Coordinates of C-alpha atoms in Angstrom, one line a residue:
Chain G
X241 CA 119.6 92.7 51.6
X242 CA 120.9 96.3 51.7
X243 CA 124.1 97.4 53.2
X244 CA 122.8 97.2 56.7
X245 CA 121.8 93.6 56.3
X246 CA 118.1 94.4 56.3
X247 CA 115.5 92.7 54.3
X248 CA 113.6 94.4 51.4
X249 CA 111.2 96.3 53.5
X250 CA 114.2 98.0 54.9
X251 CA 113.0 98.0 58.4
X252 CA 113.5 94.7 60.3
X253 CA 116.2 95.3 62.9
X254 CA 119.5 93.3 62.6
X255 CA 121.2 91.6 65.5
X256 CA 123.8 94.3 65.6
X257 CA 121.2 97.0 65.7
X258 CA 119.5 95.2 68.6
X259 CA 122.8 95.0 70.4
X260 CA 123.3 98.7 70.0
X261 CA 119.8 99.4 71.3
X262 CA 120.7 97.3 74.4
X263 CA 123.9 99.3 74.9
X264 CA 121.9 102.5 74.8
X265 CA 119.4 101.3 77.3
X266 CA 122.3 100.6 79.8
X267 CA 123.7 104.1 79.3
X268 CA 120.3 105.9 79.7
X269 CA 119.6 103.7 82.8
X270 CA 122.9 104.4 84.4
X271 CA 122.7 108.1 83.9
X272 CA 119.1 108.8 84.9
X273 CA 119.1 106.4 87.9
X274 CA 122.1 108.0 89.5
X275 CA 122.1 111.7 88.3
X276 CA 121.3 113.9 91.2
X277 CA 122.9 111.7 93.8
X278 CA 124.7 113.7 96.5
X279 CA 128.4 113.1 95.9
X280 CA 131.7 114.2 97.5
X281 CA 135.3 113.3 96.9
X282 CA 135.1 110.9 99.8
X283 CA 131.9 109.2 98.6
X284 CA 132.7 109.0 94.9
X285 CA 134.3 105.6 95.0
X286 CA 131.4 103.8 96.6
X287 CA 128.9 105.4 94.2
X288 CA 131.0 104.4 91.2
X289 CA 131.2 100.8 92.4
X290 CA 127.4 100.7 93.0
X291 CA 126.7 102.1 89.5
X292 CA 128.9 99.5 87.9
X293 CA 127.4 96.5 89.8
X294 CA 123.8 97.8 89.4
X295 CA 123.9 98.1 85.6
X296 CA 125.9 94.9 85.2
X297 CA 122.7 93.2 86.4
X298 CA 120.9 94.2 83.2
X299 CA 120.5 91.6 80.5
X300 CA 123.5 91.1 78.2
X301 CA 125.7 93.6 80.1
X302 CA 129.2 92.2 80.2
X303 CA 131.0 95.0 82.2
X304 CA 130.5 98.5 83.3
X305 CA 133.4 100.8 84.3
X306 CA 132.6 104.1 86.0
X307 CA 135.4 106.6 86.9
X308 CA 134.6 109.7 88.8
X309 CA 136.6 112.7 87.5
X310 CA 137.9 113.6 91.0
X311 CA 139.8 116.7 89.9
X312 CA 136.7 118.1 88.2
X313 CA 134.6 117.3 91.2
X314 CA 137.1 118.8 93.7
X315 CA 137.3 122.0 91.6
X316 CA 133.5 122.3 91.5
X317 CA 133.3 121.8 95.3
X318 CA 136.0 124.5 95.9
X319 CA 134.0 126.9 93.8
X320 CA 130.9 126.6 96.1
X321 CA 130.1 126.6 99.8
X322 CA 129.1 123.0 100.2
X323 CA 131.2 119.8 100.7
X324 CA 129.1 117.8 98.2
X325 CA 127.2 118.4 95.0
X326 CA 124.8 116.5 92.7
X327 CA 126.2 113.8 90.4
X328 CA 126.0 114.9 86.8
X329 CA 127.7 113.9 83.5
X330 CA 130.7 116.2 83.8
X331 CA 132.0 114.2 86.8
X332 CA 131.9 110.9 85.0
X333 CA 133.7 108.7 82.5
X334 CA 131.8 105.5 81.7
X335 CA 132.5 102.5 79.5
X336 CA 129.9 99.7 79.0
X337 CA 130.4 96.4 77.2
X338 CA 127.3 94.6 76.0
X339 CA 126.9 91.2 74.2
X340 CA 123.5 90.5 72.7
X341 CA 122.5 88.1 69.9
X342 CA 126.1 87.3 69.0
X343 CA 127.2 90.9 68.8
X344 CA 129.6 92.6 71.1
X345 CA 129.2 96.4 71.6
X346 CA 131.5 98.8 73.4
X347 CA 130.2 102.3 74.2
X348 CA 131.6 105.2 76.2
X349 CA 130.5 108.4 77.8
X350 CA 133.1 111.2 78.1
X351 CA 133.2 115.0 77.8
X352 CA 133.2 116.6 74.4
X353 CA 133.1 120.4 74.1
X354 CA 132.0 120.7 77.7
X355 CA 129.2 118.2 77.5
X356 CA 129.0 114.5 78.3
X357 CA 128.6 112.6 75.1
X358 CA 127.5 109.0 74.9
X359 CA 128.8 107.1 71.8
X360 CA 129.3 103.7 70.3
X361 CA 133.0 102.7 70.1
X362 CA 132.8 99.4 68.3
X363 CA 130.3 96.7 67.2
X364 CA 131.6 93.2 66.5
X365 CA 130.2 89.9 65.6
X366 CA 131.3 87.4 68.1
X367 CA 129.2 84.5 67.0
X368 CA 126.5 83.2 69.2
Chain Z
X7 CA 104.8 129.4 124.7
X8 CA 102.6 126.3 124.1
X9 CA 103.5 122.7 124.8
X10 CA 105.5 122.5 121.6
X11 CA 107.6 125.5 122.6
X12 CA 106.1 127.7 119.9
X13 CA 105.4 131.4 120.2
X14 CA 102.0 132.9 120.6
X15 CA 101.1 132.8 116.9
X16 CA 101.5 129.1 117.2
X17 CA 103.4 128.6 114.0
X18 CA 107.1 129.5 114.2
X19 CA 108.9 126.1 114.0
X20 CA 111.1 125.0 116.9
X21 CA 114.6 123.7 116.6
X22 CA 113.4 120.2 117.2
X23 CA 110.8 120.4 114.5
X24 CA 113.4 121.7 112.0
X25 CA 115.6 118.8 112.9
X26 CA 112.7 116.4 112.2
X27 CA 112.1 118.1 108.9
X28 CA 115.8 117.6 108.0
X29 CA 115.5 113.9 108.9
X30 CA 112.5 113.5 106.7
X31 CA 114.4 115.1 103.8
X32 CA 117.1 112.5 104.1
X33 CA 114.6 109.6 104.0
X34 CA 112.8 110.9 101.0
X35 CA 116.1 111.6 99.2
X36 CA 117.4 108.2 99.9
X37 CA 114.3 106.4 98.8
X38 CA 113.5 108.3 95.6
X39 CA 117.1 108.6 94.5
X40 CA 117.7 104.8 94.6
X41 CA 114.3 103.2 94.1
X42 CA 114.2 101.5 90.8
X43 CA 118.0 100.6 90.8
X44 CA 118.7 97.1 89.3
X45 CA 119.7 95.0 92.3
X46 CA 120.6 91.3 92.8
X47 CA 121.9 89.4 95.8
X48 CA 125.4 89.9 94.5
X49 CA 125.1 93.7 94.0
X50 CA 123.1 94.5 97.1
X51 CA 126.1 95.3 99.3
X52 CA 127.7 97.9 97.0
X53 CA 124.4 99.6 96.6
X54 CA 123.7 99.7 100.3
X55 CA 127.2 101.2 100.9
X56 CA 126.7 103.9 98.2
X57 CA 123.3 104.8 99.6
X58 CA 124.8 105.3 103.1
X59 CA 127.7 107.4 101.9
X60 CA 125.6 109.5 99.4
X61 CA 123.1 110.5 102.0
X62 CA 125.7 111.1 104.7
X63 CA 126.9 114.0 102.5
X64 CA 123.7 115.9 103.2
X65 CA 123.8 118.7 105.8
X66 CA 123.5 117.6 109.4
X67 CA 123.4 113.9 108.6
X68 CA 125.4 112.0 111.2
X69 CA 125.1 108.5 110.0
X70 CA 123.0 106.3 107.6
X71 CA 122.7 102.6 107.9
X72 CA 121.2 100.6 105.0
X73 CA 120.6 96.9 105.2
X74 CA 119.3 95.0 102.3
X75 CA 116.9 92.3 103.4
X76 CA 118.6 89.5 101.4
X77 CA 116.2 86.7 102.2
X78 CA 113.3 88.8 101.0
X79 CA 115.3 89.7 97.9
X80 CA 116.3 86.1 97.2
X81 CA 112.7 85.0 97.6
X82 CA 111.5 87.6 95.1
X83 CA 114.1 86.6 92.6
X84 CA 113.2 82.9 92.9
X85 CA 109.6 83.7 92.1
X86 CA 110.5 85.4 88.8
X87 CA 112.5 84.6 85.7
X88 CA 115.2 87.3 86.1
X89 CA 118.4 87.3 88.3
X90 CA 117.8 90.9 89.4
X91 CA 114.9 93.2 90.3
X92 CA 114.2 96.9 91.0
X93 CA 115.1 98.2 94.4
X94 CA 112.0 99.0 96.4
X95 CA 111.2 99.6 100.1
X96 CA 110.4 96.0 101.0
X97 CA 114.0 95.0 100.4
X98 CA 115.4 97.7 102.8
X99 CA 115.9 98.5 106.4
X100 CA 117.3 102.0 106.9
X101 CA 118.3 104.0 110.0
X102 CA 119.3 107.6 109.8
X103 CA 120.7 109.9 112.5
X104 CA 120.6 113.6 112.0
X105 CA 121.8 116.5 114.2
X106 CA 120.5 119.9 113.5
X107 CA 120.3 123.1 115.6
X108 CA 121.3 121.2 118.8
X109 CA 118.7 118.5 118.4
X110 CA 119.5 114.8 117.6
X111 CA 116.9 112.9 115.6
X112 CA 116.9 109.1 115.0
X113 CA 114.5 107.8 112.3
X114 CA 114.0 104.4 110.8
X115 CA 112.3 102.7 107.8
X116 CA 111.1 99.2 108.2
X117 CA 108.3 97.0 107.1
X118 CA 104.9 97.3 108.8
X119 CA 101.8 95.3 107.6
X120 CA 103.6 94.6 104.3
X121 CA 104.5 98.2 103.6
X122 CA 107.7 100.2 104.2
X123 CA 107.1 102.7 107.0
X124 CA 109.3 105.7 107.7
X125 CA 109.1 106.9 111.3
X126 CA 110.8 109.0 114.0
X127 CA 112.3 106.9 116.7
X128 CA 113.7 109.6 119.0
X129 CA 114.2 113.4 119.2
X130 CA 116.7 114.7 121.8
X131 CA 118.2 118.0 122.8
X132 CA 122.0 117.7 122.6
X133 CA 122.9 121.3 123.1
X134 CA 124.6 123.2 120.4
Chain O
X248 CA 107.3 118.0 129.9
X249 CA 110.1 120.2 128.5
X250 CA 109.6 123.1 126.1
X251 CA 109.1 120.8 123.2
X252 CA 106.3 119.0 124.9
X253 CA 108.3 115.8 125.2
X254 CA 108.0 113.4 128.2
X255 CA 110.8 113.0 130.8
X256 CA 113.0 110.7 128.7
X257 CA 113.2 113.7 126.4
X258 CA 112.9 111.6 123.3
X259 CA 109.4 110.4 122.4
X260 CA 108.5 112.4 119.2
X261 CA 105.5 114.8 119.4
X262 CA 102.7 115.0 116.8
X263 CA 104.2 118.2 115.5
X264 CA 107.6 116.7 115.1
X265 CA 106.1 113.7 113.2
X266 CA 104.3 116.1 110.9
X267 CA 107.5 118.0 110.2
X268 CA 109.3 114.6 109.5
X269 CA 106.5 113.9 107.0
X270 CA 106.9 117.3 105.3
X271 CA 110.6 116.6 104.9
X272 CA 109.9 113.2 103.3
X273 CA 107.8 114.9 100.7
X274 CA 110.6 117.4 99.9
X275 CA 113.3 114.8 99.6
X276 CA 111.1 112.6 97.5
X277 CA 110.1 115.4 95.1
X278 CA 113.7 116.6 94.7
X279 CA 115.4 113.3 94.2
X280 CA 112.7 111.7 92.1
X281 CA 112.8 114.4 89.5
X282 CA 116.3 116.0 89.7
X283 CA 118.1 115.1 86.4
X284 CA 114.9 115.1 84.3
X285 CA 115.5 116.7 80.9
X286 CA 113.7 120.0 80.9
X287 CA 113.3 122.9 78.5
X288 CA 111.2 126.1 78.6
X289 CA 108.5 124.3 76.6
X290 CA 108.3 121.2 78.8
X291 CA 108.6 122.9 82.1
X292 CA 104.9 123.2 82.7
X293 CA 104.1 119.5 82.2
X294 CA 106.9 118.5 84.5
X295 CA 105.8 120.9 87.2
X296 CA 102.3 119.6 87.1
X297 CA 103.4 115.9 87.2
X298 CA 105.7 116.7 90.2
X299 CA 102.7 118.3 92.1
X300 CA 100.3 115.5 91.4
X301 CA 102.8 112.7 92.1
X302 CA 103.8 114.0 95.5
X303 CA 100.2 114.9 96.5
X304 CA 99.6 111.1 96.4
X305 CA 101.8 110.6 99.4
X306 CA 100.1 110.2 102.8
X307 CA 99.1 113.4 104.5
X308 CA 100.1 115.6 101.6
X309 CA 97.5 118.4 101.3
X310 CA 99.0 120.3 98.4
X311 CA 102.1 120.7 96.4
X312 CA 102.9 123.8 94.3
X313 CA 105.9 123.7 91.9
X314 CA 106.9 126.7 89.9
X315 CA 109.7 126.5 87.4
X316 CA 111.8 129.6 87.4
X317 CA 111.6 130.1 83.7
X318 CA 113.9 133.2 83.4
X319 CA 116.7 131.3 85.2
X320 CA 116.1 128.3 83.0
X321 CA 116.1 130.4 79.8
X322 CA 119.3 132.1 80.9
X323 CA 121.0 128.8 81.6
X324 CA 120.0 127.4 78.2
X325 CA 121.2 130.5 76.3
X326 CA 124.6 130.1 78.0
X327 CA 125.0 126.6 76.5
X328 CA 124.7 124.8 73.2
X329 CA 121.6 122.6 74.0
X330 CA 117.9 123.4 74.0
X331 CA 117.4 121.6 77.3
X332 CA 119.2 120.9 80.5
X333 CA 118.8 118.7 83.6
X334 CA 116.3 119.7 86.3
X335 CA 118.0 120.9 89.5
X336 CA 117.1 123.0 92.5
X337 CA 118.0 126.4 91.1
X338 CA 115.2 126.1 88.5
X339 CA 112.5 125.4 91.1
X340 CA 110.3 127.1 93.8
X341 CA 108.3 124.5 95.7
X342 CA 105.7 124.8 98.5
X343 CA 104.3 121.8 100.2
X344 CA 101.4 121.6 102.8
X345 CA 101.1 118.5 104.9
X346 CA 98.6 117.6 107.6
X347 CA 99.5 114.8 109.9
X348 CA 98.2 113.8 113.4
X349 CA 96.3 117.0 113.8
X350 CA 99.2 119.3 112.8
X351 CA 99.5 121.4 109.6
X352 CA 102.9 122.0 108.3
X353 CA 103.9 124.4 105.5
X354 CA 107.4 124.1 104.0
X355 CA 109.1 125.8 101.1
X356 CA 112.1 125.4 98.8
X357 CA 113.7 128.5 97.4
X358 CA 117.1 129.9 96.5
X359 CA 119.2 131.4 99.3
X360 CA 122.8 132.6 98.6
X361 CA 122.7 130.8 95.3
X362 CA 121.6 127.4 96.7
X363 CA 118.2 125.8 97.0
X364 CA 117.2 125.8 100.6
X365 CA 114.3 123.7 102.0
X366 CA 112.8 125.1 105.2
X367 CA 109.8 124.9 107.4
X368 CA 107.5 128.0 107.2
X369 CA 104.9 127.2 109.8
X370 CA 103.7 124.4 112.1
X371 CA 100.1 124.7 113.5
X372 CA 97.8 122.6 115.5
X373 CA 94.6 122.1 113.6
X374 CA 93.0 119.5 115.9
X375 CA 92.3 116.1 114.7
Chain E
X215 CA 131.9 95.8 53.6
X216 CA 130.1 93.0 55.5
X217 CA 126.4 92.4 55.7
X218 CA 126.1 95.1 58.4
X219 CA 127.8 97.7 56.2
X220 CA 130.8 97.8 58.4
X221 CA 134.4 98.2 57.2
X222 CA 136.9 95.4 57.2
X223 CA 137.9 95.7 60.8
X224 CA 134.3 94.8 61.4
X225 CA 133.8 97.3 64.2
X226 CA 133.2 100.9 63.1
X227 CA 129.5 101.6 63.9
X228 CA 127.1 102.3 61.1
X229 CA 124.6 105.2 61.1
X230 CA 121.8 102.8 61.7
X231 CA 123.6 101.3 64.7
X232 CA 124.2 104.7 66.1
X233 CA 120.5 105.5 65.7
X234 CA 119.6 102.4 67.6
X235 CA 122.0 103.3 70.4
X236 CA 120.3 106.7 70.6
X237 CA 116.9 105.0 70.8
X238 CA 118.1 102.8 73.6
X239 CA 119.4 105.8 75.6
X240 CA 115.9 107.4 75.4
X241 CA 114.3 104.2 76.8
X242 CA 116.8 103.7 79.6
X243 CA 116.4 107.4 80.5
X244 CA 112.7 107.4 80.5
X245 CA 112.5 104.3 82.6
X246 CA 115.0 105.1 85.3
X247 CA 114.2 108.8 85.6
X248 CA 110.6 108.0 86.4
X249 CA 110.5 104.5 88.0
X250 CA 109.5 104.9 91.6
X251 CA 107.4 108.0 91.1
X252 CA 104.2 107.9 93.3
X253 CA 101.3 107.3 90.9
X254 CA 97.6 106.8 91.3
X255 CA 94.8 106.5 88.7
X256 CA 94.1 110.2 89.1
X257 CA 97.7 111.4 88.6
X258 CA 98.7 109.0 85.8
X259 CA 97.8 111.3 83.0
X260 CA 100.0 114.2 84.1
X261 CA 102.9 111.9 84.8
X262 CA 102.6 110.3 81.3
X263 CA 102.5 113.7 79.7
X264 CA 105.6 114.9 81.6
X265 CA 107.5 111.7 80.6
X266 CA 106.7 112.3 77.0
X267 CA 107.7 116.0 77.0
X268 CA 110.9 115.4 79.1
X269 CA 112.3 112.7 76.8
X270 CA 111.3 114.5 73.6
X271 CA 113.9 117.1 74.7
X272 CA 116.7 114.6 74.1
X273 CA 118.7 114.9 70.9
X274 CA 117.1 113.2 67.8
X275 CA 114.0 112.3 69.7
X276 CA 111.0 112.8 67.3
X277 CA 108.2 111.6 69.5
X278 CA 107.4 109.8 72.7
X279 CA 104.1 108.2 73.6
X280 CA 103.5 107.0 77.1
X281 CA 100.3 105.2 78.0
X282 CA 99.6 104.2 81.6
X283 CA 97.8 100.8 81.8
X284 CA 95.1 102.1 84.0
X285 CA 93.3 98.8 84.5
X286 CA 96.5 97.1 85.7
X287 CA 97.2 100.1 88.0
X288 CA 93.7 100.1 89.4
X289 CA 93.9 96.3 90.0
X290 CA 97.2 96.7 91.8
X291 CA 95.8 99.5 94.0
X292 CA 92.7 97.4 94.9
X293 CA 95.0 94.6 96.1
X294 CA 96.7 96.9 98.6
X295 CA 95.9 99.3 101.4
X296 CA 97.2 102.5 99.7
X297 CA 95.6 104.8 97.1
X298 CA 98.9 105.1 95.2
X299 CA 101.9 102.9 94.3
X300 CA 105.3 103.3 92.7
X301 CA 105.6 103.6 88.9
X302 CA 107.1 100.5 87.4
X303 CA 107.2 98.9 83.9
X304 CA 104.1 96.8 84.3
X305 CA 102.0 99.9 84.3
X306 CA 103.4 101.4 81.1
X307 CA 103.3 101.1 77.4
X308 CA 105.8 103.3 75.6
X309 CA 106.7 104.1 72.0
X310 CA 109.6 106.2 71.0
X311 CA 110.6 107.5 67.6
X312 CA 114.2 108.7 67.0
X313 CA 115.9 110.1 63.9
X314 CA 119.6 110.2 63.9
X315 CA 122.2 110.5 61.1
X316 CA 119.5 109.9 58.4
X317 CA 118.0 106.8 60.1
X318 CA 114.6 106.6 61.6
X319 CA 114.1 104.1 64.5
X320 CA 110.9 103.1 66.2
X321 CA 111.1 101.2 69.5
X322 CA 108.5 100.1 72.0
X323 CA 108.2 98.8 75.6
X324 CA 105.3 96.5 76.4
X325 CA 104.6 93.5 78.6
X326 CA 105.9 90.1 77.5
X327 CA 105.5 87.1 79.8
X328 CA 104.8 89.3 82.7
X329 CA 107.8 91.5 82.2
X330 CA 108.3 94.9 80.5
X331 CA 110.3 94.3 77.3
X332 CA 112.0 97.1 75.4
X333 CA 112.6 96.3 71.7
X334 CA 113.3 97.8 68.3
X335 CA 110.3 97.8 66.0
X336 CA 111.8 99.2 62.8
X337 CA 115.0 100.8 61.5
X338 CA 114.7 102.8 58.2
X339 CA 117.0 105.0 56.1
X340 CA 115.3 108.3 55.6
X341 CA 118.1 110.2 54.0
X342 CA 119.7 113.0 55.8

């Protein structure tokens, strides 16, 4: 076994790796299902709630927390002629908790250098 | 002017036609933004609310009413191994009211012969 | 019959209005199915082709022409750190021809005052 | 270091775990961006090509291979009245190769027990 707990052929995925793959699926799903949705300050809350509950349906998804960055959204709307815009990553902060094959994964999307970055926060054995 | 109120070249769109075009945009937007969303009986209400409020942001959209056909959804889920499925037209009834250029349009999506059918219900001058 | 060719109750949709509704559906579908897709100068052509062929499947859709505004896309990519971005209306010019119930409709999406505008171009009886 | 190469707090993600997270993002993105797209036997090839090139834009994505299961699609279309349907997992076989932080990940989506299953195939250190 090497340092990632893989067998000699170095390629069979571990339970922790599979759990991280599952967490990534949830993030990609959330982003690309809802990106482009018409959103305003008034409708942001219902969209965030729907995003949470939709992705929580997926296998192994323990919780999804979506916060719309309302100041950023309001500023973007003031800069243009319309009262709504299309949902994109710079208006979102997302945290997703997954448990798969006895491993708990926490992942987050937040802005970094002006771009939305999805990243793993923690990976923990929780038995199973 | 011919019977559709168009000028002699027969092709300049009328206000009523433009309003119907706007109503169609709303239907296509709603359907293709949200089709494929993971949905369960428990999460159907928040998704329906988000769909309504998202599309109501679009120009000239007076109101959107989305009802999830919960019996149909529950039956589909019982037939399979998962507790959720992907949103598609057979789980939806939608009514959209648009007002554009002094014309009010009501349109509806509902099942017909096993397929979701989008259709105009009424087109009325309301002044403007 | 009033100037839009509607009967006395003023609300039964005409064939031309139904055709315009169909054209709107195609525009909303195209936009919200594909908005948010990762796109680069290199991948723009395959995405445009897929958008055309996908929407041409819809009932009554005679032809769809999607042009990616490559200069606009290249400029947006030069301004940021990534080699791709998300598809949105300012990178697109779209023309859709629909024939429904003996009426031919041509509609177009193009930039106006910095925003993508979908509009009817012509509505013509073609018999049927 | 425990068997997954993590430090004593048991939670800092490894490079291999981060690479698996990235692979998951690509799968979720691909699926939820394109699910619901109108597809026929004739338009399947252009859609598959656009899916490949779109997701290959994402960071660390080495290659994407999308095959439409044309027999399954043809059978579904014969069973219904329309010449097209909505893209969903049962019409797809997808393989995605990611390289991130010196780790190569191969993942696949294929049918299992009547449902599309996304899974890791291999995870290999490739230096970096």
